[in-house]
Coordinates of C-alpha atoms (C1' of nucleotides) in Angstrom, one line a residue:
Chain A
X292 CA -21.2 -28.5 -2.2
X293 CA -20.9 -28.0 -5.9
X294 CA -24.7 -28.3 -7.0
X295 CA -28.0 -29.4 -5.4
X296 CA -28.9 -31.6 -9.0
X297 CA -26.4 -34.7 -9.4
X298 CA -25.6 -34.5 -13.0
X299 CA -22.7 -32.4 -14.3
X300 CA -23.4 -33.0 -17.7
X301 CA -26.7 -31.1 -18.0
X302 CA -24.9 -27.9 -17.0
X303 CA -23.3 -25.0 -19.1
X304 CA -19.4 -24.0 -19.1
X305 CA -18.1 -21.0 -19.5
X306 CA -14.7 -19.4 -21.3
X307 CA -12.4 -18.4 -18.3
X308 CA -10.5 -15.1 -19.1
X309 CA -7.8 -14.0 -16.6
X310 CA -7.1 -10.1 -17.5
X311 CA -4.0 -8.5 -15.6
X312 CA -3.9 -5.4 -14.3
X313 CA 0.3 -4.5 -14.6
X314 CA 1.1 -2.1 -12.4
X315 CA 4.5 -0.1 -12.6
X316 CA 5.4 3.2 -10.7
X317 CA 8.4 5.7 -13.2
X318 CA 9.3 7.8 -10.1
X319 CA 6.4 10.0 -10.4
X320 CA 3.6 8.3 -11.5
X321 CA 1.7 4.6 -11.3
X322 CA 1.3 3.6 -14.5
X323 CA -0.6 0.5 -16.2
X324 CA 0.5 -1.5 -19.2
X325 CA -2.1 -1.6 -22.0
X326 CA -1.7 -3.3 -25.1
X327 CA -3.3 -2.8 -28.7
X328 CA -5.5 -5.6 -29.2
X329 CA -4.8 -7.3 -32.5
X330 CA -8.0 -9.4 -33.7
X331 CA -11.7 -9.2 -33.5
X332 CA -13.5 -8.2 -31.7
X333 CA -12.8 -4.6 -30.5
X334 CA -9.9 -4.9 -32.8
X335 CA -7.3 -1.8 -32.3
X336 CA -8.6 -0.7 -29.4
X337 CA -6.3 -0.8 -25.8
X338 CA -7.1 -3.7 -23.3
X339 CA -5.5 -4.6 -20.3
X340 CA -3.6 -8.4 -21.1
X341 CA -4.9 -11.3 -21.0
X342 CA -5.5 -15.4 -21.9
X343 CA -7.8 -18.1 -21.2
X344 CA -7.9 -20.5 -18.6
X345 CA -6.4 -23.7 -19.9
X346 CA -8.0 -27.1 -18.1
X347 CA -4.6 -27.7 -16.5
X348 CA -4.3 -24.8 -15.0
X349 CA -5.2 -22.8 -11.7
X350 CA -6.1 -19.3 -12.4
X351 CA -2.6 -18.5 -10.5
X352 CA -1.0 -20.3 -12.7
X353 CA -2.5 -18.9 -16.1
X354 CA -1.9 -15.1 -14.3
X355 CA 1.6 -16.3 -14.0
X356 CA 1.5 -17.8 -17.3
X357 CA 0.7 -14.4 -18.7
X358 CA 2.9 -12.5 -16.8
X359 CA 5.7 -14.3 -17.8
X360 CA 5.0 -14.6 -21.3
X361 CA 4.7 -10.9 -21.5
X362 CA 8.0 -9.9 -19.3
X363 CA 10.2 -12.7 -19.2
X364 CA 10.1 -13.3 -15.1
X365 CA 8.8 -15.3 -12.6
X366 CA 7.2 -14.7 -9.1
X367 CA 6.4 -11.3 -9.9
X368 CA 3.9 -10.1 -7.4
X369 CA -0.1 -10.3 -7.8
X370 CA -3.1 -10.8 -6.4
X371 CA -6.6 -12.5 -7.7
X372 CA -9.1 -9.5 -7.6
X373 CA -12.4 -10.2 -8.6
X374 CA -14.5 -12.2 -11.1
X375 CA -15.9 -10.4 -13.8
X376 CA -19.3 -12.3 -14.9
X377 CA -21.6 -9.5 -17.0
X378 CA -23.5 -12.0 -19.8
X379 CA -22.5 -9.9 -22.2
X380 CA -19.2 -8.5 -21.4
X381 CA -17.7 -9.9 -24.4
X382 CA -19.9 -9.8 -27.5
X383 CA -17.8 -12.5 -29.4
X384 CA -19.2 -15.2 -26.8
X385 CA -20.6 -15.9 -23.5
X386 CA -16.8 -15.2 -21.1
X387 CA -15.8 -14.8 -17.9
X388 CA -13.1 -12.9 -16.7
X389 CA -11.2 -13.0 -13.7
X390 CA -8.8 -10.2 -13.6
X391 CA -5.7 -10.4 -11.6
X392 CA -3.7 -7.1 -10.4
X393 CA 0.1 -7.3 -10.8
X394 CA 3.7 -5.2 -9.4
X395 CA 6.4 -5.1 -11.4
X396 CA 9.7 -2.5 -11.4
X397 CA 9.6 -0.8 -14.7
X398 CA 13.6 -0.4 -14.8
X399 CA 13.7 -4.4 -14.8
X400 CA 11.3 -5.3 -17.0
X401 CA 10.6 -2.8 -19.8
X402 CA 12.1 -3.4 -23.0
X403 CA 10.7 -7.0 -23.3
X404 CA 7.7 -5.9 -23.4
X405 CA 7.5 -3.2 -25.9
X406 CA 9.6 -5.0 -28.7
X407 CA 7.5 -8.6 -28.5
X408 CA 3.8 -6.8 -27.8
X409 CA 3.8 -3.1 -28.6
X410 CA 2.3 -3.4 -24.9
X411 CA 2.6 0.6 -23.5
X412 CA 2.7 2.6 -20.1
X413 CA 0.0 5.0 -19.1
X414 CA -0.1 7.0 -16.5
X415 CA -3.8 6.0 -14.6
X416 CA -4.9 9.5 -15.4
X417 CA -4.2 9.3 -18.9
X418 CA -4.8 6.0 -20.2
X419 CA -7.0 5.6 -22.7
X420 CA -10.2 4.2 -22.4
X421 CA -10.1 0.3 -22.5
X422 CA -12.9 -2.4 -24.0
X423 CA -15.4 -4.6 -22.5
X424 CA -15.3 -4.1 -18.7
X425 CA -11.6 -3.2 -18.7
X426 CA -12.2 0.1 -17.0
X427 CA -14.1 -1.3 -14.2
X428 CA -11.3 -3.7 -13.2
X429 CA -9.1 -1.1 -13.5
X430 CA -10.9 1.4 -10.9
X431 CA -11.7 -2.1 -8.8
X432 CA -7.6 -3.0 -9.0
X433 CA -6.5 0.6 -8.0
X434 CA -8.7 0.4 -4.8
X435 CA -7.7 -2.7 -3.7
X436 CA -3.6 -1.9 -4.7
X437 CA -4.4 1.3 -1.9
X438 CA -5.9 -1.0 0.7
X439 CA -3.3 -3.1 0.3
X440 CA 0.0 -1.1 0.3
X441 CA -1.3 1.3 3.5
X442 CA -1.0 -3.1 5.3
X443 CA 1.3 -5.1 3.9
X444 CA 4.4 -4.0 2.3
X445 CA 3.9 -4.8 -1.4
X446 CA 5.2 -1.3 -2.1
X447 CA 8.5 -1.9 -2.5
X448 CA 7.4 -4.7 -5.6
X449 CA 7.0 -1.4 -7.7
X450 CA 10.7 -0.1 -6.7
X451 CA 14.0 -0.9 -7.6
X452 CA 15.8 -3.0 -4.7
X453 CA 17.2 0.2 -3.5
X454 CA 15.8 3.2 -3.2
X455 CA 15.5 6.6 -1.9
X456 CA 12.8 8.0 1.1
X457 CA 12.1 10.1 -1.6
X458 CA 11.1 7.6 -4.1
X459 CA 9.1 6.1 -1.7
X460 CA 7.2 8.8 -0.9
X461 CA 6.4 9.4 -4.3
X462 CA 5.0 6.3 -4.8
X463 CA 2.9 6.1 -1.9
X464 CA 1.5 9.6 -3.0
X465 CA 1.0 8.0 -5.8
X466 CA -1.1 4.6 -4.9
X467 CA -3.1 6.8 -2.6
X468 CA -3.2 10.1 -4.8
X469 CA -2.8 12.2 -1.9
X470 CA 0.4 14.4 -0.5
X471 CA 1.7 13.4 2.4
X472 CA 3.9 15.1 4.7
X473 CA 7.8 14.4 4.3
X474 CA 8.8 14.6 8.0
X475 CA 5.8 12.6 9.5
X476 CA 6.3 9.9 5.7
X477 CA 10.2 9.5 6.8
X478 CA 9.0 8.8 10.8
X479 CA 6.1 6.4 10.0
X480 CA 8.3 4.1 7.7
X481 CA 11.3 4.4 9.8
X482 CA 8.7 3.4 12.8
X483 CA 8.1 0.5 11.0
X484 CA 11.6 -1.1 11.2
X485 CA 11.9 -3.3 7.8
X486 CA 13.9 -0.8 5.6
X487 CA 18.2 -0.8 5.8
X488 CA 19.7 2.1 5.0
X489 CA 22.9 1.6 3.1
X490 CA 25.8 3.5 3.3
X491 CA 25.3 4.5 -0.5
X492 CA 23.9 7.2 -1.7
X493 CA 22.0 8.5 -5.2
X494 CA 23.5 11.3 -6.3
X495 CA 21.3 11.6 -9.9
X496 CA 18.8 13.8 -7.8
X497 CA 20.4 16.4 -5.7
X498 CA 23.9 17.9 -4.4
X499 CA 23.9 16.0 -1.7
X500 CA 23.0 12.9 -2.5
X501 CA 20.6 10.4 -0.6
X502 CA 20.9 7.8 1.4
X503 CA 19.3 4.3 -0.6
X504 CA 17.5 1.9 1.6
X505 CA 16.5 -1.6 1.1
X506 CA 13.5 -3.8 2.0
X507 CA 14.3 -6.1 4.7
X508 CA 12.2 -9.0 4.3
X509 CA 13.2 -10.8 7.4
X510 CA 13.5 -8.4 9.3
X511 CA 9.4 -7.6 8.1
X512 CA 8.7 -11.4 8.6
X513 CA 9.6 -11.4 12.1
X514 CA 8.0 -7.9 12.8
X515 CA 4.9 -10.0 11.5
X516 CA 5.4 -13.1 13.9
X517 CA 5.9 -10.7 16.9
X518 CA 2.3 -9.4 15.8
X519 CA 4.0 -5.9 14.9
X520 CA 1.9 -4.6 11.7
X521 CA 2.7 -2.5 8.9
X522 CA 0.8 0.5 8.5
X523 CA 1.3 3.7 6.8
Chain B
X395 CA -8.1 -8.2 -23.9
X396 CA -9.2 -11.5 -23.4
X397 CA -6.7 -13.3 -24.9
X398 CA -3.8 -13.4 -27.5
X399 CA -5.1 -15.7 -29.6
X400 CA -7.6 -14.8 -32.2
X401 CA -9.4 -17.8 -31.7
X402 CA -11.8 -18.9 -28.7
X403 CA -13.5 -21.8 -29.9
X404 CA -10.0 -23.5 -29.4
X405 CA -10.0 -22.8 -26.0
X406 CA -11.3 -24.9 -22.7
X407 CA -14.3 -24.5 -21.0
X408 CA -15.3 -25.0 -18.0
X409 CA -18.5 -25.4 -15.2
X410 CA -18.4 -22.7 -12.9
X411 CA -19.8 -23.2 -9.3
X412 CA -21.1 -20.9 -7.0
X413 CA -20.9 -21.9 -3.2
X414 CA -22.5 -19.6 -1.0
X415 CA -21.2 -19.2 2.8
X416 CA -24.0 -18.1 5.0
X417 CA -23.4 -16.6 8.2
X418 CA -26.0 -16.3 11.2
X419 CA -25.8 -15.4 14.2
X420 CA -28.0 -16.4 17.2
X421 CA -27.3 -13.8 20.3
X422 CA -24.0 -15.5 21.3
X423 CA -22.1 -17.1 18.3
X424 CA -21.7 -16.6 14.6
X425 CA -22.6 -19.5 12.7
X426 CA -22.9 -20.6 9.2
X427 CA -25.0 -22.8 7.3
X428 CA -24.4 -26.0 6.2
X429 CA -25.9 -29.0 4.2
X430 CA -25.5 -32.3 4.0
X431 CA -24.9 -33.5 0.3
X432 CA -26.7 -35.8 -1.0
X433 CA -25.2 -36.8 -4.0
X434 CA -21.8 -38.5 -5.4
X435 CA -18.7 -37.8 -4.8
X436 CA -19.0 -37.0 -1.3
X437 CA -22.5 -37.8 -0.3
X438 CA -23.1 -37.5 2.8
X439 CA -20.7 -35.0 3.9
X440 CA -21.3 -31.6 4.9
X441 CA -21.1 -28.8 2.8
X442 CA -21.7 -25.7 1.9
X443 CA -25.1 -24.6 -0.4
X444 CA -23.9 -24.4 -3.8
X445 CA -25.0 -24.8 -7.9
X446 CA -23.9 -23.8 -11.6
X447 CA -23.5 -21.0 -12.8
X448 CA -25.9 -20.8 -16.3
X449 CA -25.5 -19.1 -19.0
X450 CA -28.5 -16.4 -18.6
X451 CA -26.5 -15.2 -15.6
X452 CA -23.9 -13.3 -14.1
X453 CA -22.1 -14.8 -10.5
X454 CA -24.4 -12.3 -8.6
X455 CA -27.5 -13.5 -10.2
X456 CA -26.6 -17.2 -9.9
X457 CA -25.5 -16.2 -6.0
X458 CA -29.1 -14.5 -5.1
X459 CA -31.0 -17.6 -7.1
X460 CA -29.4 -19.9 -5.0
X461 CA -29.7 -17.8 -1.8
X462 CA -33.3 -17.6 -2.7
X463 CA -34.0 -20.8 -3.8
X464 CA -32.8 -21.9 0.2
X465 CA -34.2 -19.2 2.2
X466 CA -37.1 -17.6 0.2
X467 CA -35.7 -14.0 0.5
X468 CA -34.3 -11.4 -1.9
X469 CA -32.1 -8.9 -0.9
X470 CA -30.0 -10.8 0.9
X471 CA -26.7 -8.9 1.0
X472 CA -24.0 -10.8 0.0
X473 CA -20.6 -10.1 -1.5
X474 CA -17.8 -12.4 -4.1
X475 CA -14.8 -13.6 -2.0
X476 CA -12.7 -15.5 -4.7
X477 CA -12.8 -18.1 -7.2
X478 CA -11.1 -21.1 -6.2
X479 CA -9.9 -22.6 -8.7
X480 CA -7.3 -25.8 -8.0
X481 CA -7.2 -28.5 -11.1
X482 CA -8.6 -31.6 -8.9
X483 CA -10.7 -29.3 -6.7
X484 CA -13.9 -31.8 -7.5
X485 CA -12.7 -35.0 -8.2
X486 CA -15.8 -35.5 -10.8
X487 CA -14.8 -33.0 -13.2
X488 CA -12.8 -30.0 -13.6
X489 CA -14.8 -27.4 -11.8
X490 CA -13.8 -23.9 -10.2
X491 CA -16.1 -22.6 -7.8
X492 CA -16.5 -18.6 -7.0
X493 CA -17.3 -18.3 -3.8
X494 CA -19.8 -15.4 -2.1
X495 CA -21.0 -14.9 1.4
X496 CA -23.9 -14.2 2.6
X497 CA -25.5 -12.1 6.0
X498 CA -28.7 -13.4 7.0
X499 CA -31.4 -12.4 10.3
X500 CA -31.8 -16.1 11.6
X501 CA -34.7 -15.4 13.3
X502 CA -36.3 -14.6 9.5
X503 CA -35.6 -17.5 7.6
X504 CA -34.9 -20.6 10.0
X505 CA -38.1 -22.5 9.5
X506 CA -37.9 -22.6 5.6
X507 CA -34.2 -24.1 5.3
X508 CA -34.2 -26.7 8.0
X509 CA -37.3 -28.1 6.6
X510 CA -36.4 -28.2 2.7
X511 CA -32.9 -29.1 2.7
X512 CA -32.4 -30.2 6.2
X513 CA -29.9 -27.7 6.3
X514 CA -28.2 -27.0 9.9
X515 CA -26.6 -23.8 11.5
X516 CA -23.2 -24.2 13.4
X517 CA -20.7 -22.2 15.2
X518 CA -17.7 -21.6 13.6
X519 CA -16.0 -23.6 15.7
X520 CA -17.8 -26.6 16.0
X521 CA -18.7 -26.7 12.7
X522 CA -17.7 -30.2 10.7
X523 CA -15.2 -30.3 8.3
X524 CA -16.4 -30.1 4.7
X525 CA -15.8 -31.5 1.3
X526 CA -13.6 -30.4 -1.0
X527 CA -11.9 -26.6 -0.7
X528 CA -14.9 -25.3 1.5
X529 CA -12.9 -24.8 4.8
X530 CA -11.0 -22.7 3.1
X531 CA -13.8 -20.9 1.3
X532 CA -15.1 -20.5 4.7
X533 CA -11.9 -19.4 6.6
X534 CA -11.7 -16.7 4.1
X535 CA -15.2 -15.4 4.1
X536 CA -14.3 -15.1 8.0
X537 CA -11.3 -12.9 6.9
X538 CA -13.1 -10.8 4.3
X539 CA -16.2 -10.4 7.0
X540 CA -14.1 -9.3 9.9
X541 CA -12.6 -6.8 7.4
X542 CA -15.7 -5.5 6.5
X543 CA -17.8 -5.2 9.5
X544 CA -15.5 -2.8 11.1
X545 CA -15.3 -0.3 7.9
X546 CA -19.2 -1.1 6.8
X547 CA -22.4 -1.1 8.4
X548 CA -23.2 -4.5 7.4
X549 CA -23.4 -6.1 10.8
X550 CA -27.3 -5.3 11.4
X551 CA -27.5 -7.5 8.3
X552 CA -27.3 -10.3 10.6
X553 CA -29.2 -8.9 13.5
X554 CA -33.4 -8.5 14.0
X555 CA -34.6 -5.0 13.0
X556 CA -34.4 -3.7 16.9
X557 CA -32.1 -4.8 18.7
X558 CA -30.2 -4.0 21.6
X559 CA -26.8 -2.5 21.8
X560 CA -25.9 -6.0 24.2
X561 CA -26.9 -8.1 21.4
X562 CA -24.6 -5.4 18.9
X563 CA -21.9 -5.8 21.3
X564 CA -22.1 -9.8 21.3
X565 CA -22.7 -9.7 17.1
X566 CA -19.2 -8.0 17.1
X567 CA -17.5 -9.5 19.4
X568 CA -18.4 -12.9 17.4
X569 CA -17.0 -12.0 14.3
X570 CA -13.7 -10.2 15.4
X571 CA -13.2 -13.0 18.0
X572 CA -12.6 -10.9 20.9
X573 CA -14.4 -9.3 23.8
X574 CA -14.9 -5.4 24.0
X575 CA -15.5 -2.9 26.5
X576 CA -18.8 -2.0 27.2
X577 CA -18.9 1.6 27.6
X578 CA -16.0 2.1 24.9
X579 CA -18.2 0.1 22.5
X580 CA -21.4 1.7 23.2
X581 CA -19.5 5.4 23.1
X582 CA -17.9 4.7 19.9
X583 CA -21.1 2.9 18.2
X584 CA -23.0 6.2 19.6
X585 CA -20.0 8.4 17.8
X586 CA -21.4 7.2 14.9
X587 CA -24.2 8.6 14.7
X588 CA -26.4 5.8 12.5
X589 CA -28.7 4.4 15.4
X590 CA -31.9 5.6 16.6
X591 CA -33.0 4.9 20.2
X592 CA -36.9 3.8 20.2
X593 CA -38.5 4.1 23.2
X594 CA -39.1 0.5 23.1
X595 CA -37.2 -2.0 25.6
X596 CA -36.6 -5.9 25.3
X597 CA -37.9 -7.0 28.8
X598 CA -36.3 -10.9 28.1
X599 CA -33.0 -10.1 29.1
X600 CA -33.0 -8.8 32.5
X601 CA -35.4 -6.8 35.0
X602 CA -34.7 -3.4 34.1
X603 CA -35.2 -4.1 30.2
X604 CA -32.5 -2.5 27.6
X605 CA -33.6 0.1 25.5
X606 CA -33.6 -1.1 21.2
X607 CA -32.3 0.5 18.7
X608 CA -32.3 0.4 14.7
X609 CA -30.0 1.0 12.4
X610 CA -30.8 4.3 10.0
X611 CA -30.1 3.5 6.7
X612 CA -30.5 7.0 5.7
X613 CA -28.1 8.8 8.0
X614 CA -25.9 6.5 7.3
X615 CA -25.7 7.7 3.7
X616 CA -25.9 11.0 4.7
X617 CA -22.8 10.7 6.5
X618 CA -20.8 9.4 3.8
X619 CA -22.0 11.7 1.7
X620 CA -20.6 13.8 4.2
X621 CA -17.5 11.8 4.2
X622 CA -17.7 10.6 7.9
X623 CA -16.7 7.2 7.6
X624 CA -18.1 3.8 9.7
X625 CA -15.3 2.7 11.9
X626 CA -15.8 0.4 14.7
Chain C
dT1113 C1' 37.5 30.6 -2.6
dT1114 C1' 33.2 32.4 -1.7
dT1115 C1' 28.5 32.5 -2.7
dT1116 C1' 24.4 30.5 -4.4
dA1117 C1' 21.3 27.0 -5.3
dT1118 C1' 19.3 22.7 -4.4
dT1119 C1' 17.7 18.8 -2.1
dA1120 C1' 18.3 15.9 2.2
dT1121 C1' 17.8 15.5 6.9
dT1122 C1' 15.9 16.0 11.3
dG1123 C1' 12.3 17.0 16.0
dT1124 C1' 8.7 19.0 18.8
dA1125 C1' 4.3 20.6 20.2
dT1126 C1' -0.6 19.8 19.5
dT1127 C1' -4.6 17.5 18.5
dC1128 C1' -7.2 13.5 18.1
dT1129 C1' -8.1 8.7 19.0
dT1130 C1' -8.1 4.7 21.6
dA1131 C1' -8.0 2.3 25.9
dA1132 C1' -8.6 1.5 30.7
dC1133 C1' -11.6 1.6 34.3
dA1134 C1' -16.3 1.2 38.5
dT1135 C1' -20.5 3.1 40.2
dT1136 C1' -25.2 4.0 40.1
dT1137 C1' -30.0 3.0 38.3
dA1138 C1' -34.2 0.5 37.4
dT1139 C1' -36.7 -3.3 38.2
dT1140 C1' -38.3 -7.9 39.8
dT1141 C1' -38.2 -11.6 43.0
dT1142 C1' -37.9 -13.2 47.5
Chain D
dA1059 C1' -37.6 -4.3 52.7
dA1060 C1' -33.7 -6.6 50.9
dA1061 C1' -31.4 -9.0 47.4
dA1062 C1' -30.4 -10.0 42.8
dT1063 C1' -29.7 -8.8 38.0
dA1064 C1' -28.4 -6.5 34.1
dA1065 C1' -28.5 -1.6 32.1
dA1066 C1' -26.7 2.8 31.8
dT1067 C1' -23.3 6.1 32.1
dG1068 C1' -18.0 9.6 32.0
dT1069 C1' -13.4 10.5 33.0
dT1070 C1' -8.6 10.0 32.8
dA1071 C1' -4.4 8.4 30.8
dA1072 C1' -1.8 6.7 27.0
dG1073 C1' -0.8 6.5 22.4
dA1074 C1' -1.1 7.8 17.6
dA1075 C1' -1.6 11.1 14.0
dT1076 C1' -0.8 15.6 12.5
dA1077 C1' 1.0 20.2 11.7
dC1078 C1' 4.9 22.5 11.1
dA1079 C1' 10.4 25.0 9.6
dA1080 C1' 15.2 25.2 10.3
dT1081 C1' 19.7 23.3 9.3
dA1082 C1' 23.1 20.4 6.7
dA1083 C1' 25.6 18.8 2.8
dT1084 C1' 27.2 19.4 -1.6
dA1085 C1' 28.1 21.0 -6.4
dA1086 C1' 27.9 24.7 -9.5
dA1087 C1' 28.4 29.4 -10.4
dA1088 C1' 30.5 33.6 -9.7

DNA sequence: TTTTATTATTGTATTCTTAACATTTATTTT
DNA sequence: AAAATAAATGTTAAGAATACAATAATAAAA
């Protein structure tokens, strides 16, 4: 149902934030986009970025909205993480916020950003601490990025399209903040059957050069109908 | 942030539901709770218990007032699944609805619900199809709650306070929609080391009587403190 | 051209976890 | 005393996760 009492009217509406958590991974560490907040209130301070829900929108589509406004694309990964309802979270006037997390490769999408917003990367450890309840959706989004990654393979949304074991590694260490061991890394993902390996190599990080691999999407999709998960 | 513009009396506002899916369970089959509406659009269709969020309030305290209001009870442990949010969800008015669920003991709080709001419990499977996004609210709260009861102790939410490890065995193999084995269930539920064995027995379900158990809040706490971690 | 330095690549043995599986016990009813 | 009913209980095998180190390829330096 939507209410026990029958009139619509005699109830209160709310502002509808959607804040987006941006997550982007620079080959050694994942990294958030902030912005500077330009007007009142909490004027100057860092905030994660955000609009209001417009009345012809679904909270997708104002997350997408926002996302796109901010780097140019389209389908760029996220996820709806949890609604944000303190009564005074924002001091200006009674708002709700419903933060969304997001993936993006930084190599596509950086420059965009920093001319139009003066939008900048932190590393998670280092960023700066954020207004209203900013900080809570970031711990909340960080979690739920971990539990995520380890079962479905949203990963490879923070890489470029090809990349190195080693890259991959480092990201994973990264999401889950915890070393993991190379050999037993390698076999697990290899295990998992969705990566190509191409016959090209990077050569910008060692003599020898390593081999690039590629998400297979497909190849993952039918893993997924023959009831074979991902898990790392 | 909260938004790029400096200016949030030009932005829309809208009524925020809160529909609550309440799961039971009845020594063979989960169930949730149900009501039939009795007001336009929709009257007389089944739904799920449900009101407005006010102003005074944040989700969780609109969530427990209308978990209250049905059963009586505090404490109920619930959790927010997602705010659904499509443009003609409710045909009356623009409405997006954050939806939580809810554990409760039947045994507890039957008589008060069926009596005020001629409310009804029904297994998942038989249960009617309801008004507007509310299957879906409900096939995700099954999602979230499968997810959960294996990685947190919340299934004793749903059961009496002593209970036998038959009746624990059937509570789980409800929600996860499979049968177990008995002695690897019972071993690994033991590995846990959060139950204690009364001397008590419940004579009703055969001759020899089954020993009860209850769960122990404060080992359990222990043990994460410990980091030993709830995994069935 | 030989050596050195650097990172990539690869496999096995061990431990732990999960899964499969059947008999005996206690008690009441007939 | 026998039959019926559900409860209680352990072991073995398979699979998954973990710990662990040597060799290969190449470019740069000597």
């Amino acid at each position: 149902m939507t209410d026990q009492l029958n009139n619509y009217n005699s109830e209160d509406k709310v502002l509808l934030a959607v804040d987006c958590i941006i997550f982007g991974f620079d080959q050694e560490d994942l990294k958030i986009l902030l912005i500077k907040r330009d007007f009142e209130p909490e004027k100057g301070k860092w905030s994660l970025i955000g609009g209001f829900l417009k009345n012809t929108e679904t909270l997708d589509d104002a997350a997408n909205r926002i996302l796109h406004h901010l780097t140019g694309f389209d389908k760029i990964y996220m996820e709806q993480l949890y609604n944000f309802s303190k009564v005074d979270r924002d001091p200006a006037e009674r708002t709700l916020s419903v933060a969304y997390y997001a993936l993006i490769n930084i190599e596509d999408h950086d420059e965009h950003l920093i001319e139009q917003y003066s939008a900048q990367w932190f590393s998670i450890e280092e960023a700066p601490s954020l207004i209203f309840d900013h900080d809570e959706m970031v711990r909340k989004a960080i979690l739920r990025l971990r539990r995520r990654a380890i079962s479905k393979p949203i990963g490879f949304e923070l890489l470029p399209e090809k990349f190195t074991m080693r890259q991959l590694q480092k990201l994973y260490e990264s999401i889950l903040n915890e070393k993991l061991d190379k050999r037993n890394f390698i076999n697990k993902v290899n295990g998992l059957d969705v990566l190509v390996k191409l016959e090209e190599k990077d050569m910008s990080s060692s003599r020898k050069g390593s081999y690039l691999y590629q998400f297979d999407k497909e190849k993952y999709d039918r893993n997924v109908e023959d009831g074979i998960t991902f898990k790392i």
